[in-house]
PDB file of C-alpha atoms in Angstrom:
ATOM      1  CA  MET N   1      10.556  89.246 172.458  1.00 53.00           C
ATOM      2  CA  ALA N   2       8.199  90.633 169.839  1.00 54.00           C
ATOM      3  CA  PHE N   3       7.352  93.695 171.936  1.00 58.00           C
ATOM      4  CA  ASP N   4      11.044  94.724 171.846  1.00 62.00           C
ATOM      5  CA  ALA N   5      11.370  94.444 168.062  1.00 64.00           C
ATOM      6  CA  LYS N   6      10.875  98.176 167.380  1.00 65.00           C
ATOM      7  CA  LEU N   7      13.549  99.055 169.923  1.00 69.00           C
ATOM      8  CA  LEU N   8      16.061  96.742 168.275  1.00 69.00           C
ATOM      9  CA  GLY N   9      15.782  98.198 164.774  1.00 66.00           C
ATOM     10  CA  VAL N  10      18.707  99.943 163.128  1.00 65.00           C
ATOM     11  CA  PRO N  11      17.235 102.464 160.657  1.00 62.00           C
ATOM     12  CA  GLU N  12      20.654 103.665 159.423  1.00 64.00           C
ATOM     13  CA  ILE N  13      21.988 100.212 158.505  1.00 62.00           C
ATOM     14  CA  LEU N  14      23.634  99.951 155.085  1.00 64.00           C
ATOM     15  CA  TRP N  15      23.853  96.966 152.728  1.00 68.00           C
ATOM     16  CA  LEU N  16      27.415  96.059 151.764  1.00 70.00           C
ATOM     17  CA  GLY N  17      26.544  92.766 150.123  1.00 74.00           C
ATOM     18  CA  ALA N  18      26.407  91.970 146.460  1.00 82.00           C
ATOM     19  CA  PHE N  19      23.473  92.654 144.195  1.00 85.00           C
ATOM     20  CA  LEU N  20      22.995  91.156 140.765  1.00 87.00           C
ATOM     21  CA  LEU N  21      23.511  94.556 139.113  1.00 89.00           C
ATOM     22  CA  ASP N  22      26.961  94.633 140.714  1.00 89.00           C
ATOM     23  CA  SER N  23      27.906  91.731 138.449  1.00 89.00           C
ATOM     24  CA  GLU N  24      27.243  94.018 135.475  1.00 89.00           C
ATOM     25  CA  LYS N  25      28.831  97.092 137.038  1.00 88.00           C
ATOM     26  CA  TYR N  26      32.050  95.184 137.751  1.00 88.00           C
ATOM     27  CA  CYS N  27      31.976  93.220 134.465  1.00 89.00           C
ATOM     28  CA  LEU N  28      31.895  89.726 135.895  1.00 89.00           C
ATOM     29  CA  PRO N  29      32.091  87.030 133.226  1.00 91.00           C
ATOM     30  CA  ARG N  30      28.900  85.037 132.699  1.00 91.00           C
ATOM     31  CA  GLN N  31      30.547  81.900 134.113  1.00 92.00           C
ATOM     32  CA  CYS N  32      30.791  83.650 137.512  1.00 91.00           C
ATOM     33  CA  LEU N  33      26.991  83.783 137.787  1.00 93.00           C
ATOM     34  CA  LEU N  34      25.219  80.917 139.499  1.00 94.00           C
ATOM     35  CA  PRO N  35      21.642  79.716 139.098  1.00 96.00           C
ATOM     36  CA  LEU N  36      19.373  80.317 142.080  1.00 95.00           C
ATOM     37  CA  THR N  37      18.614  77.187 144.049  1.00 96.00           C
ATOM     38  CA  ALA N  38      15.120  76.355 145.267  1.00 97.00           C
ATOM     39  CA  GLU N  39      16.254  77.459 148.734  1.00 97.00           C
ATOM     40  CA  ASP N  40      17.544  80.797 147.357  1.00 95.00           C
ATOM     41  CA  LYS N  41      14.178  81.411 145.706  1.00 96.00           C
ATOM     42  CA  ARG N  42      12.272  80.501 148.860  1.00 96.00           C
ATOM     43  CA  LYS N  43      14.365  82.838 151.025  1.00 94.00           C
ATOM     44  CA  THR N  44      14.173  85.702 148.526  1.00 91.00           C
ATOM     45  CA  GLU N  45      10.410  85.401 148.218  1.00 93.00           C
ATOM     46  CA  ALA N  46      10.128  85.361 152.020  1.00 91.00           C
ATOM     47  CA  MET N  47      12.232  88.548 152.223  1.00 85.00           C
ATOM     48  CA  LEU N  48      10.025  90.257 149.641  1.00 86.00           C
ATOM     49  CA  ARG N  49       6.950  89.493 151.736  1.00 86.00           C
ATOM     50  CA  ARG N  50       8.336  91.387 154.731  1.00 79.00           C
ATOM     51  CA  CYS N  51       6.337  94.550 155.273  1.00 67.00           C
ATOM     52  CA  TYR N  52       9.314  96.878 155.701  1.00 66.00           C
ATOM     53  CA  LEU N  53      10.570  95.939 152.243  1.00 60.00           C
ATOM     54  CA  GLN N  54       7.268  96.965 150.727  1.00 65.00           C
ATOM     55  CA  ARG N  55       7.312 100.426 152.283  1.00 66.00           C
ATOM     56  CA  GLU N  56      10.777 101.674 153.043  1.00 65.00           C
ATOM     57  CA  VAL N  57      13.396 100.242 150.688  1.00 65.00           C
ATOM     58  CA  PRO N  58      12.272 100.154 147.064  1.00 65.00           C
ATOM     59  CA  LYS N  59      15.856  99.959 145.660  1.00 73.00           C
ATOM     60  CA  TRP N  60      16.667  96.861 147.689  1.00 75.00           C
ATOM     61  CA  ARG N  61      13.325  95.329 146.792  1.00 81.00           C
ATOM     62  CA  LEU N  62      13.973  95.911 143.073  1.00 85.00           C
ATOM     63  CA  GLU N  63      17.344  94.176 143.331  1.00 86.00           C
ATOM     64  CA  LEU N  64      15.721  91.129 144.942  1.00 88.00           C
ATOM     65  CA  GLN N  65      13.007  91.041 142.286  1.00 91.00           C
ATOM     66  CA  LEU N  66      15.623  91.252 139.538  1.00 92.00           C
ATOM     67  CA  MET N  67      17.497  88.341 141.062  1.00 93.00           C
ATOM     68  CA  LEU N  68      14.311  86.258 141.042  1.00 95.00           C
ATOM     69  CA  GLU N  69      13.394  87.264 137.491  1.00 96.00           C
ATOM     70  CA  ARG N  70      16.802  86.360 136.100  1.00 95.00           C
ATOM     71  CA  GLY N  71      17.211  83.308 138.329  1.00 96.00           C
ATOM     72  CA  LEU N  72      20.858  84.215 138.923  1.00 94.00           C
ATOM     73  CA  LYS N  73      23.170  85.170 141.751  1.00 93.00           C
ATOM     74  CA  PHE N  74      26.886  85.510 142.355  1.00 90.00           C
ATOM     75  CA  GLU N  75      29.091  85.126 145.374  1.00 88.00           C
ATOM     76  CA  LEU N  76      31.444  87.863 146.512  1.00 87.00           C
ATOM     77  CA  GLU N  77      34.378  85.550 145.890  1.00 88.00           C
ATOM     78  CA  ALA N  78      33.605  85.831 142.170  1.00 90.00           C
ATOM     79  CA  LEU N  79      34.986  89.375 142.263  1.00 88.00           C
ATOM     80  CA  SER N  80      38.468  87.907 142.633  1.00 88.00           C
ATOM     81  CA  VAL N  81      38.254  87.082 138.922  1.00 90.00           C
ATOM     82  CA  HIS N  82      39.719  90.565 138.366  1.00 86.00           C
ATOM     83  CA  GLU N  83      42.475  90.339 140.964  1.00 90.00           C
ATOM     84  CA  LEU N  84      42.871  88.738 144.377  1.00 89.00           C
ATOM     85  CA  ASN N  85      42.432  91.941 146.382  1.00 90.00           C
ATOM     86  CA  PHE N  86      39.595  93.391 144.248  1.00 91.00           C
ATOM     87  CA  LEU N  87      37.031  92.858 147.019  1.00 88.00           C
ATOM     88  CA  SER N  88      38.999  94.772 149.644  1.00 88.00           C
ATOM     89  CA  ALA N  89      40.735  97.293 147.377  1.00 90.00           C
ATOM     90  CA  VAL N  90      37.887  98.253 145.028  1.00 89.00           C
ATOM     91  CA  TYR N  91      34.476  96.722 145.749  1.00 88.00           C
ATOM     92  CA  ILE N  92      33.984  97.447 149.454  1.00 86.00           C
ATOM     93  CA  PRO N  93      35.460 100.986 149.293  1.00 88.00           C
ATOM     94  CA  SER N  94      33.209 101.823 146.337  1.00 85.00           C
ATOM     95  CA  LYS N  95      30.143 100.524 148.190  1.00 82.00           C
ATOM     96  CA  ILE N  96      31.025 102.602 151.251  1.00 81.00           C
ATOM     97  CA  GLN N  97      31.705 105.749 149.218  1.00 81.00           C
ATOM     98  CA  GLY N  98      28.419 105.795 147.398  1.00 72.00           C
ATOM     99  CA  GLY N  99      27.288 102.557 145.891  1.00 52.00           C
ATOM    100  CA  VAL N 100      25.604 101.333 149.075  1.00 48.00           C
ATOM    101  CA  LEU N 101      21.839 100.863 149.173  1.00 45.00           C
ATOM    102  CA  CYS N 102      20.125 101.524 152.471  1.00 42.00           C
ATOM    103  CA  ILE N 103      18.023  98.728 153.884  1.00 40.00           C
TER     104      ILE N 103
END
């Protein structure tokens, strides 16, 4: 119910997912990047219109805008280009230890 929405929020939630700048930070080859689909663009634009993204999370908002501007994305599986366990051995621990953006 809409009246319960404020009670269901999780203000301390952290984003562990991939951002486009992560592709640069972890030196993903260009062929690992994918073009945004029309559906990706629609969903991203809808997320940017959400009021809490306009007020409380400028870093996350900037990442979404960058993704739209460049028209690119990558999937977490692309990180296995380095080694098979890169996601679990390097990427996720580094996000938890300091590279995580709050949402």
